[in-house]
mmCIF file of C-alpha atoms in Angstrom:
data_model
loop_
_atom_site.group_PDB
_atom_site.id
_atom_site.type_symbol
_atom_site.label_atom_id
_atom_site.label_comp_id
_atom_site.label_asym_id
_atom_site.label_seq_id
_atom_site.Cartn_x
_atom_site.Cartn_y
_atom_site.Cartn_z
ATOM 1 C CA UNK K 224 284.730 215.542 167.336
ATOM 2 C CA UNK K 225 283.004 216.570 164.131
ATOM 3 C CA UNK K 226 280.576 213.673 164.402
ATOM 4 C CA UNK K 227 279.834 214.586 168.046
ATOM 5 C CA UNK K 228 279.223 218.219 167.087
ATOM 6 C CA UNK K 229 276.847 217.213 164.296
ATOM 7 C CA UNK K 230 274.891 214.903 166.584
ATOM 8 C CA UNK K 231 274.618 217.571 169.278
ATOM 9 C CA UNK K 232 273.556 220.221 166.790
ATOM 10 C CA UNK K 233 270.809 217.930 165.493
ATOM 11 C CA UNK K 234 269.522 217.252 169.004
ATOM 12 C CA UNK K 235 269.593 220.942 169.899
ATOM 13 C CA UNK K 236 267.715 221.824 166.727
ATOM 14 C CA UNK K 237 270.359 224.129 165.266
ATOM 15 C CA UNK K 238 270.239 224.402 161.495
ATOM 16 C CA UNK K 239 272.494 226.107 159.024
ATOM 17 C CA UNK K 240 271.139 229.478 158.030
ATOM 18 C CA UNK K 241 272.528 229.319 154.479
ATOM 19 C CA UNK K 242 271.950 226.053 152.574
ATOM 20 C CA UNK K 243 275.009 224.606 150.894
ATOM 21 C CA UNK K 244 275.200 225.147 147.163
ATOM 22 C CA UNK K 245 276.801 221.922 145.978
ATOM 23 C CA UNK K 246 278.785 222.195 142.763
ATOM 24 C CA UNK K 247 281.477 219.770 141.658
ATOM 25 C CA UNK K 248 283.339 219.920 138.373
ATOM 26 C CA UNK K 249 284.858 216.955 136.540
ATOM 27 C CA UNK K 250 287.885 217.970 134.438
ATOM 28 C CA UNK K 251 289.369 215.569 131.890
ATOM 29 C CA UNK K 252 290.797 215.484 128.382
ATOM 30 C CA UNK K 253 290.981 213.233 125.358
ATOM 31 C CA UNK K 254 293.989 211.507 123.857
ATOM 32 C CA UNK K 255 296.433 213.595 121.864
ATOM 33 C CA UNK K 256 296.718 216.681 124.081
ATOM 34 C CA UNK K 257 300.016 218.554 124.034
ATOM 35 C CA UNK K 258 302.095 219.663 127.006
ATOM 36 C CA UNK K 259 300.589 223.177 126.840
ATOM 37 C CA UNK K 260 297.073 221.742 126.986
ATOM 38 C CA UNK K 261 298.081 219.595 129.943
ATOM 39 C CA UNK K 262 299.487 222.643 131.740
ATOM 40 C CA UNK K 263 296.176 224.436 131.198
ATOM 41 C CA UNK K 264 294.330 221.538 132.830
ATOM 42 C CA UNK K 265 296.677 221.721 135.815
ATOM 43 C CA UNK K 266 296.157 225.495 136.109
ATOM 44 C CA UNK K 267 292.370 225.171 136.072
ATOM 45 C CA UNK K 268 292.510 222.339 138.577
ATOM 46 C CA UNK K 269 294.580 224.488 140.954
ATOM 47 C CA UNK K 270 292.197 227.453 140.539
ATOM 48 C CA UNK K 271 289.042 225.369 141.122
ATOM 49 C CA UNK K 272 289.199 223.615 144.488
ATOM 50 C CA UNK K 273 285.769 222.041 143.942
ATOM 51 C CA UNK K 274 286.966 220.211 140.806
ATOM 52 C CA UNK K 275 288.062 216.632 140.303
ATOM 53 C CA UNK K 276 290.639 215.591 137.723
ATOM 54 C CA UNK K 277 290.207 212.332 135.817
ATOM 55 C CA UNK K 278 292.403 210.391 133.394
ATOM 56 C CA UNK K 279 292.111 210.744 129.635
ATOM 57 C CA UNK K 280 289.037 209.538 127.772
ATOM 58 C CA UNK K 281 289.794 207.030 125.028
ATOM 59 C CA UNK K 282 286.893 207.896 122.725
ATOM 60 C CA UNK K 283 285.982 211.125 120.932
ATOM 61 C CA UNK K 284 282.632 209.988 119.525
ATOM 62 C CA UNK K 285 280.827 208.427 122.504
ATOM 63 C CA UNK K 286 280.816 211.517 124.665
ATOM 64 C CA UNK K 287 277.651 210.417 126.456
ATOM 65 C CA UNK K 288 279.930 208.235 128.577
ATOM 66 C CA UNK K 289 280.970 211.414 130.379
ATOM 67 C CA UNK K 290 277.550 211.538 132.024
ATOM 68 C CA UNK K 291 278.210 208.138 133.596
ATOM 69 C CA UNK K 292 281.632 209.302 134.815
ATOM 70 C CA UNK K 293 280.092 212.429 136.329
ATOM 71 C CA UNK K 294 277.486 210.336 138.128
ATOM 72 C CA UNK K 295 280.181 207.936 139.319
ATOM 73 C CA UNK K 296 282.250 210.738 140.869
ATOM 74 C CA UNK K 297 279.224 212.706 142.119
ATOM 75 C CA UNK K 298 279.872 215.695 139.805
ATOM 76 C CA UNK K 299 277.174 217.840 138.246
ATOM 77 C CA UNK K 300 279.467 219.815 135.886
ATOM 78 C CA UNK K 301 281.791 218.426 133.210
ATOM 79 C CA UNK K 302 284.658 220.223 131.445
ATOM 80 C CA UNK K 303 286.061 218.080 128.623
ATOM 81 C CA UNK K 304 289.070 219.108 126.515
ATOM 82 C CA UNK K 305 289.048 217.527 123.059
ATOM 83 C CA UNK K 306 292.318 217.645 121.099
ATOM 84 C CA UNK K 307 292.364 217.351 117.304
ATOM 85 C CA UNK K 308 295.489 216.626 115.238
ATOM 86 C CA UNK K 309 297.739 217.717 118.091
ATOM 87 C CA UNK K 310 297.056 221.373 117.242
ATOM 88 C CA UNK K 311 293.431 222.310 117.840
ATOM 89 C CA UNK K 312 291.756 222.245 121.248
ATOM 90 C CA UNK K 313 287.990 222.223 121.762
ATOM 91 C CA UNK K 314 286.379 222.590 125.175
ATOM 92 C CA UNK K 315 283.010 221.093 126.121
ATOM 93 C CA UNK K 316 281.119 222.449 129.137
ATOM 94 C CA UNK K 317 278.073 220.516 130.236
ATOM 95 C CA UNK K 318 275.621 220.516 133.085
ATOM 96 C CA UNK K 319 275.269 216.800 133.808
ATOM 97 C CA UNK K 320 273.071 214.864 133.445
ATOM 98 C CA UNK K 321 270.324 216.928 131.764
ATOM 99 C CA UNK K 322 272.295 219.649 129.999
ATOM 100 C CA UNK K 323 272.716 222.056 128.339
ATOM 101 C CA UNK K 324 276.116 221.676 126.648
ATOM 102 C CA UNK K 325 278.294 224.220 124.867
ATOM 103 C CA UNK K 326 281.199 223.444 122.551
ATOM 104 C CA UNK K 327 283.862 226.120 122.090
ATOM 105 C CA UNK K 328 287.160 226.444 120.268
ATOM 106 C CA UNK K 329 290.096 227.452 122.480
ATOM 107 C CA UNK K 330 292.680 229.851 121.034
ATOM 108 C CA UNK K 331 295.501 232.162 122.182
ATOM 109 C CA UNK K 332 296.421 229.933 125.079
ATOM 110 C CA UNK K 333 299.006 231.173 127.598
ATOM 111 C CA UNK K 334 299.545 229.171 130.780
ATOM 112 C CA UNK K 335 300.911 230.341 134.130
ATOM 113 C CA UNK K 336 304.342 228.823 133.517
ATOM 114 C CA UNK K 337 304.700 230.628 130.170
ATOM 115 C CA UNK K 338 303.754 234.133 131.264
ATOM 116 C CA UNK K 339 305.608 234.374 134.615
ATOM 117 C CA UNK K 340 303.187 236.964 135.978
ATOM 118 C CA UNK K 341 304.039 238.482 139.378
ATOM 119 C CA UNK K 342 300.482 237.944 140.637
ATOM 120 C CA UNK K 343 299.641 235.100 142.982
ATOM 121 C CA UNK K 344 296.621 233.966 144.970
ATOM 122 C CA UNK K 345 295.980 231.621 147.846
ATOM 123 C CA UNK K 346 295.329 228.059 146.723
ATOM 124 C CA UNK K 347 291.752 227.139 147.577
ATOM 125 C CA UNK K 348 290.430 230.692 147.744
ATOM 126 C CA UNK K 349 287.183 231.677 146.048
ATOM 127 C CA UNK K 350 287.152 233.998 143.012
ATOM 128 C CA UNK K 351 284.929 236.922 142.074
ATOM 129 C CA UNK K 352 283.415 236.420 138.616
ATOM 130 C CA UNK K 353 283.174 239.552 136.479
ATOM 131 C CA UNK K 354 281.023 239.278 133.337
ATOM 132 C CA UNK K 355 280.677 241.726 130.502
ATOM 133 C CA UNK K 356 277.274 243.394 130.136
ATOM 134 C CA UNK K 357 277.071 242.023 126.575
ATOM 135 C CA UNK K 358 276.251 238.579 127.977
ATOM 136 C CA UNK K 359 272.752 239.828 128.863
ATOM 137 C CA UNK K 360 271.875 240.906 125.311
ATOM 138 C CA UNK K 361 271.151 237.560 123.606
ATOM 139 C CA UNK K 362 269.578 234.307 124.855
ATOM 140 C CA UNK K 363 272.443 231.984 123.887
ATOM 141 C CA UNK K 364 274.923 234.280 125.651
ATOM 142 C CA UNK K 365 272.840 234.029 128.821
ATOM 143 C CA UNK K 366 273.071 230.227 128.644
ATOM 144 C CA UNK K 367 276.857 230.394 128.157
ATOM 145 C CA UNK K 368 277.129 232.814 131.077
ATOM 146 C CA UNK K 369 275.174 230.449 133.313
ATOM 147 C CA UNK K 370 277.394 227.513 132.353
ATOM 148 C CA UNK K 371 280.542 229.540 133.054
ATOM 149 C CA UNK K 372 279.150 230.547 136.445
ATOM 150 C CA UNK K 373 278.409 226.934 137.398
ATOM 151 C CA UNK K 374 281.920 225.834 136.366
ATOM 152 C CA UNK K 375 284.128 228.665 137.682
ATOM 153 C CA UNK K 376 282.110 229.872 140.700
ATOM 154 C CA UNK K 377 283.456 228.093 143.773
ATOM 155 C CA UNK K 378 280.556 227.545 146.212
ATOM 156 C CA UNK K 379 280.923 228.584 149.798
ATOM 157 C CA UNK K 380 281.826 225.708 152.057
ATOM 158 C CA UNK K 381 283.022 223.416 149.276
ATOM 159 C CA UNK K 382 285.804 220.953 149.890
ATOM 160 C CA UNK K 383 289.389 222.236 149.960
ATOM 161 C CA UNK K 384 288.153 225.847 149.971
ATOM 162 C CA UNK K 385 289.410 228.602 152.227
ATOM 163 C CA UNK K 386 287.328 231.540 153.483
ATOM 164 C CA UNK K 387 289.188 234.112 151.403
ATOM 165 C CA UNK K 388 288.397 236.032 148.220
ATOM 166 C CA UNK K 389 291.630 237.324 146.735
ATOM 167 C CA UNK K 390 291.337 237.025 142.940
ATOM 168 C CA UNK K 391 288.994 237.975 140.105
ATOM 169 C CA UNK K 392 288.146 236.072 136.928
ATOM 170 C CA UNK K 393 287.053 238.321 134.082
ATOM 171 C CA UNK K 394 284.880 237.175 131.167
ATOM 172 C CA UNK K 395 284.762 239.698 128.328
ATOM 173 C CA UNK K 396 282.872 239.303 125.062
ATOM 174 C CA UNK K 397 284.510 240.868 121.990
ATOM 175 C CA UNK K 398 284.376 239.912 118.292
ATOM 176 C CA UNK K 399 282.057 237.025 119.110
ATOM 177 C CA UNK K 400 284.688 235.453 121.417
ATOM 178 C CA UNK K 401 284.923 235.051 125.191
ATOM 179 C CA UNK K 402 288.199 236.431 126.583
ATOM 180 C CA UNK K 403 289.099 234.978 129.986
ATOM 181 C CA UNK K 404 291.630 236.564 132.370
ATOM 182 C CA UNK K 405 292.502 236.010 136.036
ATOM 183 C CA UNK K 406 293.762 238.791 138.343
ATOM 184 C CA UNK K 407 294.954 239.020 141.913
ATOM 185 C CA UNK K 408 293.387 241.646 144.212
ATOM 186 C CA UNK K 409 296.150 243.708 145.837
ATOM 187 C CA UNK K 410 295.183 245.891 148.781
ATOM 188 C CA UNK K 411 297.875 248.238 150.058
ATOM 189 C CA UNK K 412 297.889 251.201 152.392
ATOM 190 C CA UNK K 413 298.124 254.608 150.763
ATOM 191 C CA UNK K 414 301.163 256.641 151.756
ATOM 192 C CA UNK K 415 300.892 260.248 152.874
ATOM 193 C CA UNK K 416 302.592 261.550 149.720
ATOM 194 C CA UNK K 417 300.121 259.699 147.493
ATOM 195 C CA UNK K 418 297.232 260.892 149.613
ATOM 196 C CA UNK K 419 298.327 264.533 149.166
ATOM 197 C CA UNK K 420 298.832 264.270 145.399
ATOM 198 C CA UNK K 421 295.656 262.294 144.827
ATOM 199 C CA UNK K 422 292.869 264.783 145.457
ATOM 200 C CA UNK K 423 290.011 263.220 143.565
ATOM 201 C CA UNK K 424 286.543 262.700 144.996
ATOM 202 C CA UNK K 425 286.829 258.936 145.331
ATOM 203 C CA UNK K 426 289.869 259.149 147.585
ATOM 204 C CA UNK K 427 288.191 261.687 149.856
ATOM 205 C CA UNK K 428 285.050 259.564 150.107
ATOM 206 C CA UNK K 429 287.026 256.400 150.878
ATOM 207 C CA UNK K 430 289.104 258.325 153.416
ATOM 208 C CA UNK K 431 285.978 259.541 155.158
ATOM 209 C CA UNK K 432 284.575 256.037 155.294
ATOM 210 C CA UNK K 433 287.890 254.717 156.596
ATOM 211 C CA UNK K 434 287.967 257.311 159.360
ATOM 212 C CA UNK K 435 284.438 256.429 160.390
ATOM 213 C CA UNK K 436 285.226 252.734 160.460
ATOM 214 C CA UNK K 437 288.506 253.267 162.243
ATOM 215 C CA UNK K 438 290.587 251.686 159.469
ATOM 216 C CA UNK K 439 293.413 253.100 157.390
ATOM 217 C CA UNK K 440 292.906 254.170 153.808
ATOM 218 C CA UNK K 441 293.780 251.428 151.320
ATOM 219 C CA UNK K 442 294.467 251.280 147.600
ATOM 220 C CA UNK K 443 293.177 248.384 145.518
ATOM 221 C CA UNK K 444 294.948 247.235 142.350
ATOM 222 C CA UNK K 445 294.878 244.179 140.099
ATOM 223 C CA UNK K 446 297.805 241.988 139.063
ATOM 224 C CA UNK K 447 297.335 239.309 136.434
ATOM 225 C CA UNK K 448 297.932 235.729 137.500
ATOM 226 C CA UNK K 449 297.069 233.668 134.443
ATOM 227 C CA UNK K 450 296.167 231.598 132.561
ATOM 228 C CA UNK K 451 294.683 233.561 129.680
ATOM 229 C CA UNK K 452 292.794 232.113 126.734
ATOM 230 C CA UNK K 453 290.012 232.878 124.252
ATOM 231 C CA UNK K 454 286.904 230.778 123.620
ATOM 232 C CA UNK K 455 284.841 230.862 120.415
ATOM 233 C CA UNK K 456 281.321 229.403 120.824
ATOM 234 C CA UNK K 457 280.497 226.869 118.114
ATOM 235 C CA UNK K 458 277.319 225.020 119.045
ATOM 236 C CA UNK K 459 274.892 224.843 121.960
ATOM 237 C CA UNK K 460 273.075 221.561 122.668
ATOM 238 C CA UNK K 461 269.929 221.093 124.704
ATOM 239 C CA UNK K 462 270.933 218.006 126.712
ATOM 240 C CA UNK K 463 274.235 216.806 128.114
ATOM 241 C CA UNK K 464 276.587 215.905 125.212
ATOM 242 C CA UNK K 465 273.686 215.369 122.847
ATOM 243 C CA UNK K 466 270.197 216.399 121.896
ATOM 244 C CA UNK K 467 268.874 219.041 119.499
ATOM 245 C CA UNK K 468 270.936 222.083 118.583
ATOM 246 C CA UNK K 469 269.796 225.269 120.318
ATOM 247 C CA UNK K 470 272.321 227.630 118.758
ATOM 248 C CA UNK K 471 274.946 227.321 116.030
ATOM 249 C CA UNK K 472 277.588 229.878 115.180
ATOM 250 C CA UNK K 473 277.401 230.341 111.411
ATOM 251 C CA UNK K 474 280.445 232.621 111.342
ATOM 252 C CA UNK K 475 282.807 230.054 112.827
ATOM 253 C CA UNK K 476 285.456 228.772 110.421
ATOM 254 C CA UNK K 477 287.143 225.487 111.255
ATOM 255 C CA UNK K 478 290.936 225.645 111.634
ATOM 256 C CA UNK K 479 291.174 222.698 109.225
ATOM 257 C CA UNK K 480 289.475 224.793 106.564
ATOM 258 C CA UNK K 481 291.817 227.704 107.255
ATOM 259 C CA UNK K 482 294.869 225.471 106.861
ATOM 260 C CA UNK K 483 293.490 223.915 103.646
ATOM 261 C CA UNK K 484 292.887 227.365 102.140
ATOM 262 C CA UNK K 485 296.462 228.353 102.987
ATOM 263 C CA UNK K 486 297.768 225.228 101.287
ATOM 264 C CA UNK K 487 295.610 225.907 98.232
ATOM 265 C CA UNK K 488 296.863 229.489 98.015
ATOM 266 C CA UNK K 489 300.476 228.285 98.170
ATOM 267 C CA UNK K 490 299.758 225.645 95.526
ATOM 268 C CA UNK K 491 298.136 228.314 93.310
ATOM 269 C CA UNK K 492 301.208 230.533 93.558
ATOM 270 C CA UNK K 493 303.438 227.599 92.597
ATOM 271 C CA UNK K 494 301.213 226.735 89.597
ATOM 272 C CA UNK K 495 301.290 230.352 88.407
ATOM 273 C CA UNK K 496 305.087 230.470 88.658
ATOM 274 C CA UNK K 497 305.402 227.188 86.728
ATOM 275 C CA UNK K 498 303.030 228.376 84.000
ATOM 276 C CA UNK K 499 304.908 231.668 83.644
ATOM 277 C CA UNK K 500 308.178 229.757 83.279
ATOM 278 C CA UNK K 501 306.718 227.568 80.516
ATOM 279 C CA UNK K 502 305.376 230.603 78.657
ATOM 280 C CA UNK K 503 308.764 232.337 78.807
ATOM 281 C CA UNK K 504 310.460 229.232 77.398
ATOM 282 C CA UNK K 505 307.979 229.094 74.506
ATOM 283 C CA UNK K 506 308.539 232.769 73.679
ATOM 284 C CA UNK K 507 312.325 232.368 73.706
ATOM 285 C CA UNK K 508 312.050 229.305 71.455
ATOM 286 C CA UNK K 509 309.901 231.181 68.957
ATOM 287 C CA UNK K 510 312.324 234.106 68.880
ATOM 288 C CA UNK K 511 315.292 231.845 68.383
ATOM 289 C CA UNK K 512 316.975 232.885 71.577
ATOM 290 C CA UNK K 513 317.433 229.336 72.853
ATOM 291 C CA UNK K 514 320.044 226.976 71.392
ATOM 292 C CA UNK K 515 319.525 223.272 70.981
ATOM 293 C CA UNK K 516 316.466 221.339 69.930
ATOM 294 C CA UNK K 517 313.297 223.157 69.147
ATOM 295 C CA UNK K 518 315.024 226.213 67.731
ATOM 296 C CA UNK K 519 313.022 227.684 64.891
ATOM 297 C CA UNK K 520 314.849 227.401 61.602
ATOM 298 C CA UNK K 521 315.282 230.768 59.956
ATOM 299 C CA UNK K 522 313.759 230.894 56.490
ATOM 300 C CA UNK K 523 316.306 231.187 53.660
ATOM 301 C CA UNK K 524 316.631 234.467 51.772
ATOM 302 C CA UNK K 525 316.954 234.357 47.951
ATOM 303 C CA UNK K 526 319.527 237.207 47.944
ATOM 304 C CA UNK K 527 322.004 235.480 50.279
ATOM 305 C CA UNK K 528 325.617 235.269 48.976
ATOM 306 C CA UNK K 529 325.799 231.506 49.332
ATOM 307 C CA UNK K 530 322.787 231.163 47.048
ATOM 308 C CA UNK K 531 323.835 233.807 44.515
ATOM 309 C CA UNK K 532 327.483 232.853 44.157
ATOM 310 C CA UNK K 533 327.312 229.224 45.213
#
């Protein structure tokens, strides 16, 4: 029936008023991801109905192969999760096949199964993207904002989507990091007791609009769904998984360097304790407080009884 409808619409000359905005996202990871990283991939795949999940990539150096995979699966956006040492997780977002590409470090990860939030949304629904005004202040932040929009904005009429908008994804910029949260939109009717106690201007305006439209007054609230995580931008490349560097975060400190500094500080404390112990032993030996070998022989006195009367 769909084929018959399309053929009849073409013959009648009917055209779609709004052109389809085709966006497809390829989501995959590297080897070495943990169970928490895998749960994050599953959460993002359930939140993005226009995404396609692929098996793990064997290489971490030849990332240009992701462009071929995106072309093979007819995807124009790639989200690649790179795991390092089973602890660190880096996320690559690219606009295939021409770029740009951003690499970010993922921290403070909390999946849906960990948090047990009461919020819930319809699977396949489209989200509202809420960006902080700070994204419009610098050029590299505008590029990151555009990449996030292409990845997380579900186009209208995409596959597996439903004509509902019932959740919000918030992107906040603070301390040079992107904080990502997901909330459910709850719309409930206001009771008479709440309407009497709440006498602000907004409630009266909404009530007047509701009476004009013939609908009851409603109250909108947000309930967090999850997941929640923080992204730290590291580098911005001109092309897809390659090319010249557009922006580099000079303030970013690698987690390997942080761990090495912690080990060096612990080693320094141990060396100081060992040196203090050696110094105390030397002082006790010089004062004759330690028995055994190395004890300083006390010098003989000429007025001792064993020398005078010996």
